[in-house]
Tab-separated table of C-alpha atoms in Angstrom:
chain	number	residue	atom	x	y	z
A	1	MET	CA	0.029	0.048	0.104
A	2	ARG	CA	1.173	3.384	-0.677
A	3	THR	CA	0.422	6.941	0.989
A	4	TYR	CA	0.277	9.862	-1.029
A	5	VAL	CA	1.476	13.168	1.231
A	6	ALA	CA	0.603	16.721	-0.340
A	7	LEU	CA	3.858	18.338	-0.870
A	8	SER	CA	3.122	21.350	0.638
A	9	ALA	CA	2.634	19.540	3.703
A	10	ALA	CA	5.641	17.377	3.664
A	11	ALA	CA	8.503	19.460	1.646
A	12	ALA	CA	10.814	19.010	4.078
A	13	LEU	CA	11.015	14.967	2.845
A	14	LEU	CA	11.973	15.720	-0.297
A	15	ALA	CA	15.474	15.412	-0.126
A	16	SER	CA	15.347	12.355	1.775
A	17	LEU	CA	13.431	10.180	1.203
A	18	GLY	CA	11.849	27.012	11.142
A	19	ALA	CA	13.571	26.901	14.320
A	20	THR	CA	12.693	27.020	18.169
A	21	ALA	CA	14.672	29.419	20.361
A	22	TYR	CA	16.266	27.951	23.368
A	23	ALA	CA	19.212	28.042	25.410
A	24	THR	CA	22.218	26.121	24.845
A	25	THR	CA	23.083	23.610	27.869
A	26	ALA	CA	26.655	24.206	27.863
A	27	ASP	CA	28.902	27.207	27.457
A	28	THR	CA	30.656	26.553	24.166
A	29	ALA	CA	31.983	30.109	23.810
A	30	SER	CA	35.079	29.788	25.445
A	31	ALA	CA	35.750	26.292	23.617
A	32	THR	CA	39.745	26.642	22.546
A	33	ALA	CA	40.648	23.377	22.783
A	34	GLY	CA	39.128	19.803	22.127
A	35	PRO	CA	39.654	16.587	20.102
A	36	LEU	CA	38.843	18.760	16.842
A	37	ALA	CA	41.592	21.676	18.034
A	38	GLY	CA	43.279	23.035	15.088
A	39	MET	CA	40.506	21.775	12.318
A	40	ARG	CA	38.865	24.051	9.866
A	41	ILE	CA	35.680	22.734	9.106
A	42	LEU	CA	33.030	24.087	6.260
A	43	ILE	CA	29.624	23.307	7.214
A	44	SER	CA	26.854	23.593	4.249
A	45	ASN	CA	23.311	21.966	4.179
A	46	ASP	CA	20.267	21.962	1.606
A	47	ASP	CA	17.745	23.140	4.189
A	48	SER	CA	18.901	26.611	4.127
A	49	MET	CA	20.277	28.760	7.070
A	50	GLN	CA	17.095	30.379	8.229
A	51	ALA	CA	15.945	28.379	10.988
A	52	ALA	CA	12.851	29.767	10.957
A	53	LYS	CA	10.016	27.422	10.561
A	54	ALA	CA	8.030	25.757	13.683
A	55	SER	CA	8.861	22.283	11.834
A	56	ASN	CA	12.162	22.655	12.369
A	57	SER	CA	12.930	21.765	8.657
A	58	ASP	CA	14.826	24.882	7.257
A	59	GLY	CA	18.235	24.970	8.813
A	60	LEU	CA	17.812	24.202	12.426
A	61	GLY	CA	20.277	21.271	12.323
A	62	LEU	CA	22.938	23.326	11.013
A	63	TYR	CA	23.271	25.338	13.989
A	64	GLU	CA	23.286	22.503	16.126
A	65	LEU	CA	26.085	21.022	13.795
A	66	ARG	CA	27.852	24.167	14.145
A	67	ARG	CA	27.427	24.180	17.795
A	68	ALA	CA	28.801	20.611	18.602
A	69	MET	CA	31.845	21.363	16.220
A	70	CYS	CA	32.780	24.410	17.919
A	71	ALA	CA	32.499	22.661	21.372
A	72	ALA	CA	35.113	20.328	20.200
A	73	GLY	CA	37.269	22.737	19.530
A	74	ALA	CA	37.127	23.174	15.426
A	75	ASP	CA	37.350	26.688	13.602
A	76	VAL	CA	33.934	26.772	11.607
A	77	VAL	CA	32.732	28.703	8.660
A	78	VAL	CA	29.026	27.846	7.342
A	79	MET	CA	28.245	28.659	3.576
A	80	ALA	CA	24.818	27.130	2.924
A	81	PRO	CA	21.541	27.803	0.416
A	82	TRP	CA	19.580	30.967	1.297
A	83	GLN	CA	16.430	29.009	0.907
A	84	VAL	CA	15.474	25.835	1.462
A	85	GLN	CA	16.812	23.362	-1.560
A	86	SER	CA	15.600	20.074	-0.726
A	87	GLY	CA	15.845	17.413	-3.560
A	88	LYS	CA	18.462	19.444	-5.481
A	89	GLY	CA	20.765	16.596	-5.553
A	90	THR	CA	23.941	17.577	-7.247
A	91	ALA	CA	22.252	20.667	-9.224
A	92	VAL	CA	24.554	23.452	-9.716
A	93	THR	CA	23.739	27.148	-11.460
A	94	ASN	CA	25.312	27.579	-14.714
A	95	GLY	CA	25.280	31.212	-14.908
A	96	GLY	CA	24.710	34.511	-13.332
A	97	VAL	CA	25.859	36.122	-10.060
A	98	VAL	CA	25.989	34.578	-6.510
A	99	THR	CA	26.473	36.739	-3.407
A	100	ALA	CA	27.315	35.165	0.067
A	101	GLN	CA	25.553	37.317	2.701
A	102	ARG	CA	26.803	36.816	6.505
A	103	ARG	CA	23.709	36.706	8.834
A	104	THR	CA	24.673	38.830	11.641
A	105	ALA	CA	21.326	38.102	13.922
A	106	LEU	CA	21.635	34.047	14.806
A	107	PRO	CA	18.576	32.158	15.529
A	108	ALA	CA	18.416	32.550	19.647
A	109	GLY	CA	20.526	30.346	21.661
A	110	TYR	CA	23.120	29.901	19.317
A	111	GLU	CA	24.942	33.352	19.198
A	112	ASN	CA	27.782	32.358	21.070
A	113	ASP	CA	28.564	28.840	20.077
A	114	CYS	CA	31.663	29.915	18.158
A	115	ALA	CA	32.612	33.218	19.667
A	116	GLY	CA	36.136	31.540	20.747
A	117	ALA	CA	36.898	30.345	17.466
A	118	PRO	CA	38.869	32.672	14.971
A	119	ALA	CA	36.390	32.455	12.317
A	120	ARG	CA	33.675	32.822	15.219
A	121	GLY	CA	31.456	30.477	13.534
A	122	ALA	CA	30.237	32.791	10.468
A	123	VAL	CA	27.440	32.128	8.867
A	124	TYR	CA	26.687	32.785	5.049
A	125	GLY	CA	23.836	32.610	3.208
A	126	VAL	CA	24.014	32.224	-0.681
A	127	CYS	CA	21.642	33.494	-3.174
A	128	LEU	CA	21.470	33.973	-7.040
A	129	SER	CA	21.488	37.939	-6.702
A	130	ASP	CA	23.591	40.637	-8.010
A	131	GLY	CA	23.182	42.440	-4.734
A	132	PRO	CA	21.882	41.966	-1.448
A	133	CYS	CA	19.846	38.966	-0.274
A	134	THR	CA	16.212	39.646	0.299
A	135	LYS	CA	13.535	37.544	1.736
A	136	ASP	CA	12.516	36.287	-1.625
A	137	SER	CA	15.703	36.221	-3.373
A	138	ALA	CA	16.189	32.729	-5.354
A	139	SER	CA	18.912	30.396	-3.767
A	140	ALA	CA	22.251	28.948	-4.682
A	141	THR	CA	21.888	24.642	-4.882
A	142	PRO	CA	23.829	22.987	-2.203
A	143	ALA	CA	26.533	22.001	-4.470
A	144	ASP	CA	26.987	25.819	-5.492
A	145	THR	CA	27.555	26.740	-1.993
A	146	VAL	CA	30.416	24.261	-1.784
A	147	LYS	CA	31.615	24.794	-4.696
A	148	LEU	CA	31.710	28.751	-4.318
A	149	ALA	CA	33.094	28.015	-0.927
A	150	LEU	CA	36.189	25.834	-1.994
A	151	ARG	CA	36.922	28.055	-5.182
A	152	GLY	CA	37.415	31.315	-3.220
A	153	GLY	CA	34.450	32.052	-1.292
A	154	LEU	CA	36.299	31.039	2.206
A	155	ARG	CA	39.493	32.904	1.008
A	156	ALA	CA	37.448	36.300	0.584
A	157	LYS	CA	35.044	35.984	3.416
A	158	ALA	CA	36.956	34.127	5.820
A	159	GLY	CA	40.663	34.486	5.270
A	160	TRP	CA	41.212	30.623	4.865
A	161	THR	CA	44.067	30.483	2.461
A	162	GLY	CA	43.836	26.874	1.745
A	163	ALA	CA	41.331	24.278	1.745
A	164	PRO	CA	39.190	23.447	5.092
A	165	ASP	CA	40.205	20.112	6.477
A	166	LEU	CA	36.603	18.806	6.043
A	167	VAL	CA	33.462	19.675	4.864
A	168	LEU	CA	30.116	18.745	6.795
A	169	THR	CA	26.447	18.724	5.360
A	170	GLY	CA	23.513	18.878	7.330
A	171	ILE	CA	22.202	18.093	9.456
A	172	ASN	CA	19.188	17.473	7.265
A	173	SER	CA	15.364	17.288	8.268
A	174	GLY	CA	14.603	14.029	7.410
A	175	PRO	CA	16.673	10.651	6.507
A	176	ASN	CA	18.407	10.379	3.322
A	177	ILE	CA	18.557	6.790	2.825
A	178	SER	CA	17.431	4.187	-0.103
A	179	ALA	CA	16.533	5.424	-3.616
A	180	SER	CA	16.281	8.937	-2.227
A	181	VAL	CA	19.999	9.242	-1.749
A	182	ASN	CA	20.034	10.269	-5.463
A	183	ASP	CA	18.066	13.390	-4.958
A	184	SER	CA	19.438	14.481	-1.654
A	185	GLY	CA	21.156	18.193	-1.976
A	186	THR	CA	22.986	17.405	1.627
A	187	VAL	CA	24.622	14.114	-0.159
A	188	GLY	CA	24.992	16.462	-3.425
A	189	ALA	CA	27.010	18.823	-1.200
A	190	ALA	CA	29.207	16.451	0.123
A	191	VAL	CA	29.845	14.788	-3.475
A	192	ALA	CA	31.073	18.408	-4.195
A	193	ALA	CA	33.636	18.292	-1.471
A	194	ILE	CA	35.179	15.074	-2.571
A	195	ASP	CA	35.110	16.254	-5.807
A	196	GLN	CA	37.502	18.992	-4.782
A	197	GLY	CA	39.510	16.840	-2.717
A	198	VAL	CA	38.046	17.434	0.639
A	199	PRO	CA	36.768	14.816	3.093
A	200	ALA	CA	33.374	15.252	3.477
A	201	LEU	CA	30.498	13.786	5.730
A	202	ALA	CA	26.571	14.026	5.218
A	203	PHE	CA	24.301	13.963	8.133
A	204	SER	CA	20.523	13.223	8.365
A	205	SER	CA	18.115	13.039	11.064
A	206	SER	CA	14.906	11.287	11.265
A	207	GLY	CA	11.688	13.251	12.379
A	208	ASP	CA	9.147	12.172	14.681
A	209	ASP	CA	6.298	9.798	13.856
A	210	THR	CA	4.554	12.371	12.002
A	211	ALA	CA	7.466	12.554	9.539
A	212	VAL	CA	7.101	16.574	9.009
A	213	TYR	CA	8.234	17.959	12.615
A	214	PHE	CA	11.709	17.438	13.256
A	215	PRO	CA	12.528	17.806	17.173
A	216	ARG	CA	15.263	19.464	18.270
A	217	VAL	CA	16.284	16.478	20.532
A	218	ASN	CA	17.209	14.392	17.379
A	219	TYR	CA	19.276	17.087	15.866
A	220	ARG	CA	21.329	17.553	19.056
A	221	ALA	CA	21.944	13.901	19.504
A	222	HIS	CA	23.120	13.476	16.116
A	223	ALA	CA	25.413	16.683	16.502
A	224	GLU	CA	26.853	15.411	19.534
A	225	PHE	CA	27.457	12.297	18.252
A	226	GLY	CA	28.831	13.397	14.878
A	227	ALA	CA	31.388	15.246	16.926
A	228	ARG	CA	32.567	12.232	18.465
A	229	LEU	CA	32.637	10.371	15.147
A	230	VAL	CA	34.654	12.896	13.551
A	231	ALA	CA	37.282	13.255	16.187
A	232	GLY	CA	37.692	9.432	16.171
A	233	LEU	CA	37.974	9.317	12.369
A	234	LYS	CA	40.539	12.017	13.011
A	235	GLN	CA	42.470	10.273	15.826
A	236	ARG	CA	42.805	7.217	13.513
A	237	GLY	CA	44.057	9.195	10.311
A	238	LEU	CA	40.404	8.160	8.368
A	239	LEU	CA	39.391	11.361	7.094
A	240	THR	CA	39.513	10.490	3.297
A	241	SER	CA	38.501	12.437	0.069
A	242	LYS	CA	38.415	9.141	-1.844
A	243	PHE	CA	34.546	8.958	-0.669
A	244	ALA	CA	32.034	10.519	1.571
A	245	LEU	CA	30.298	9.462	4.617
A	246	LYS	CA	26.620	9.466	4.887
A	247	VAL	CA	25.676	9.140	8.283
A	248	ASP	CA	21.832	9.032	9.356
A	249	TYR	CA	20.274	9.016	13.120
A	250	PRO	CA	16.954	7.551	14.037
A	251	ASP	CA	14.283	9.372	15.917
A	252	VAL	CA	15.201	9.703	19.652
A	253	SER	CA	12.424	11.911	20.238
A	254	THR	CA	10.092	9.337	22.194
A	255	GLY	CA	13.185	8.586	24.579
A	256	ALA	CA	14.360	5.383	23.338
A	257	PRO	CA	18.582	5.898	22.463
A	258	ALA	CA	19.948	5.191	19.348
A	259	LYS	CA	21.261	2.196	18.939
A	260	ALA	CA	25.143	1.508	17.780
A	261	PRO	CA	26.136	2.536	14.401
A	262	VAL	CA	26.018	-0.133	11.457
A	263	TRP	CA	28.089	-0.077	8.248
A	264	THR	CA	25.086	-0.017	5.734
A	265	ARG	CA	24.590	0.242	1.712
A	266	VAL	CA	22.360	2.652	0.116
A	267	GLY	CA	18.909	0.737	0.066
A	268	ASP	CA	17.385	-0.325	-3.759
A	269	GLY	CA	13.896	0.279	-2.768
A	270	ALA	CA	12.099	3.824	-2.049
A	271	ILE	CA	11.008	5.360	1.119
A	272	VAL	CA	9.828	8.507	-0.781
A	273	TYR	CA	9.146	9.229	-4.168
A	274	HIS	CA	7.644	11.868	-6.376
A	275	ALA	CA	3.807	10.968	-7.403
A	276	PHE	CA	2.009	12.900	-10.171
A	277	GLU	CA	-1.500	13.295	-10.072
A	278	GLN	CA	-3.221	14.578	-13.128
A	279	ARG	CA	-5.801	17.374	-12.814
A	280	GLY	CA	-9.141	15.766	-14.633
A	281	ASN	CA	-8.194	15.540	-18.441
A	282	SER	CA	-5.806	18.573	-18.209
A	283	ASP	CA	-2.152	18.945	-19.177
A	284	SER	CA	-1.255	19.807	-15.390
A	285	PHE	CA	-0.330	17.589	-12.767
A	286	ASP	CA	-0.375	17.872	-9.251
A	287	ILE	CA	3.280	16.841	-7.384
A	288	ALA	CA	3.025	14.902	-4.505
A	289	LEU	CA	5.223	12.516	-2.407
A	290	GLY	CA	4.574	8.940	-2.087
A	291	LEU	CA	5.231	7.525	1.159
A	292	CYS	CA	6.333	3.792	0.997
A	293	PRO	CA	5.290	1.403	3.823
A	294	THR	CA	8.389	0.806	6.353
A	295	ASP	CA	7.612	-2.351	7.669
A	296	GLY	CA	9.111	-4.429	4.963
A	297	SER	CA	5.746	-5.326	3.239
A	298	GLY	CA	6.435	-2.738	0.169
A	299	GLU	CA	6.085	-4.279	-3.273
A	300	GLY	CA	7.543	-2.778	-6.845
A	301	GLU	CA	9.658	0.291	-6.238
A	302	CYS	CA	8.949	0.436	-2.429
A	303	ALA	CA	10.476	-3.223	-2.188
A	304	GLU	CA	13.780	-3.378	-0.595
A	305	GLY	CA	16.189	-6.333	-1.490
A	306	ARG	CA	19.310	-5.546	0.384
A	307	LYS	CA	19.960	-7.240	3.998
A	308	ASP	CA	22.347	-4.502	4.825
A	309	ALA	CA	20.131	-1.610	3.475
A	310	ASP	CA	20.247	1.741	5.459
A	311	SER	CA	16.458	2.045	5.405
A	312	THR	CA	16.359	-1.470	7.394
A	313	TRP	CA	18.725	-1.044	10.050
A	314	LEU	CA	17.584	2.926	10.368
A	315	LEU	CA	14.198	2.718	10.696
A	316	ASP	CA	13.349	-0.775	11.487
A	317	LYS	CA	15.921	-1.344	13.601
A	318	GLY	CA	16.721	1.816	15.294
A	319	HIS	CA	20.491	2.010	14.401
A	320	VAL	CA	22.598	4.939	13.256
A	321	THR	CA	23.603	4.157	9.910
A	322	ILE	CA	26.895	4.789	8.209
A	323	ALA	CA	27.531	4.304	4.315
A	324	PRO	CA	30.242	5.177	1.875
A	325	ILE	CA	29.041	7.625	-1.153
A	326	THR	CA	31.385	8.084	-4.173
A	327	TRP	CA	30.901	10.553	-7.189
A	328	ASP	CA	31.949	8.182	-9.723
A	329	ARG	CA	29.001	6.539	-11.607
A	330	THR	CA	30.872	4.134	-13.753
A	331	TYR	CA	29.137	0.712	-13.540
A	332	GLY	CA	31.650	-2.195	-12.643
A	333	THR	CA	34.411	-0.015	-12.204
A	334	PRO	CA	36.859	-1.540	-9.306
A	335	VAL	CA	36.678	-0.019	-5.972
A	336	ASP	CA	39.295	2.711	-5.012
A	337	ALA	CA	40.585	3.241	-1.689
A	338	ARG	CA	39.587	-0.223	-0.663
A	339	ARG	CA	41.890	-0.183	2.273
A	340	GLU	CA	40.607	2.953	3.386
A	341	LEU	CA	36.986	1.758	3.051
A	342	ASN	CA	37.982	-1.476	4.818
A	343	ARG	CA	39.582	0.673	7.846
A	344	ILE	CA	36.591	2.528	8.038
A	345	GLU	CA	34.181	-0.175	7.881
A	346	ARG	CA	36.089	-1.833	10.910
A	347	PHE	CA	35.833	1.240	12.678
A	348	VAL	CA	32.702	1.854	12.514
A	349	GLU	CA	31.405	-1.592	13.470
A	350	HIS	CA	33.821	-2.059	16.339
A	351	GLU	CA	35.254	1.455	17.467
A	352	ALA	CA	33.183	4.298	16.602
A	353	PRO	CA	31.596	6.163	19.384
A	354	ARG	CA	28.057	4.780	20.331
A	355	PRO	CA	25.084	7.251	20.849
C-alpha cells in the first residue's frame, strides 16, 4: 500500500526520502581546545540557514552541527543555501551572480557557540543575486555553496588561504536513505566536496512519527555523536576524500536511545518518491510525495532487496547507519581506496562512538 502526502505538507521530506529558540545547555563560547582543535571545517546543507519554521525543517540542524563542532574545538564557517533546496541533488547554477551574505542575527541560543574560534562560526547564506539577498531572493543550490566556498569564497570571507580540513553537510531534516539518496542535496553537497579533494560527511536525522516535524533533540543527539565520530576518524587518520560518509540518525524523541552505528549500503528500494496526479483531463499534474511502508511490506519500487540496506537498519531497527558515497557513476568500476574503505568499516563496526 502506498500513501500520498501533499507536497505543501511534506516538503521537508523531499530531499530524503524554522527554528525554536532555546538556551544552550553548555557554554561553548570559550571552547579553545578539544578533540577537533586545529581543524577548519566548512558546514553547508540543503535546508538553508534560515531556521525559522516551526517544523524545524529549514536549517535548525545546521546550527546544532555548528554548535557541536565548535564545542569540540574546531574553527567553523557556514556557507549554505539562502532558501530551502531539498531534493536538488548535485544540481549547479550555470550562470549569473551569487552573493554570500553574512547573517548577523543568529537564531536565539546559538549566538555565542563559536565565539572563541578564529572565524567565530560565521554564517553565510548564498543567494542568486547581483546585490544583497532579500527575503524572496532565489537560492544557490547546495553544490553551488560548497563549490563557491572551496573556489574562493572561504578565502574572501574568512581569510582561509587553503582548503578546509573537512566539509560537513546537514544536519538534514529527515533521513537520506534508499533511492532518495540520488535526490539529496545534503549528499550532493558532500559529493561536491570530495570532487575537490576535501573529506566530507553528510548528516541526516529522522523526524518524529508524523514525518513532517523534526524535534530539536534528534538534531542535538546526532550533532554530539557526529563530533565524536569525526574526532575518532581524525585520531585514526581515516578522514579521506576518496569517498564521503553518509550518516543517518534515528528518531530518539520518544526517549528510546539510538542503537550502535552500523556499516550499511544504500537501499535499492524507495521510502519516499515523487507522485504526479493529473488534474482531470488537463495537461497539468499536481506533484505530491508517495510514502512507502517501512514495515517491509512494500512492493514494486517500494520493495527493499538488500539485507544491509540503510533504511532497514535505520527505520526498522533504530541504529545509526553509515554508508560510503562516491562521485563515480561508472558501473562495474573497481573500488578505489579499498584499504581506507575496509579500515573505516572496521572502525564503524568495532571502535566508533556509541550514541
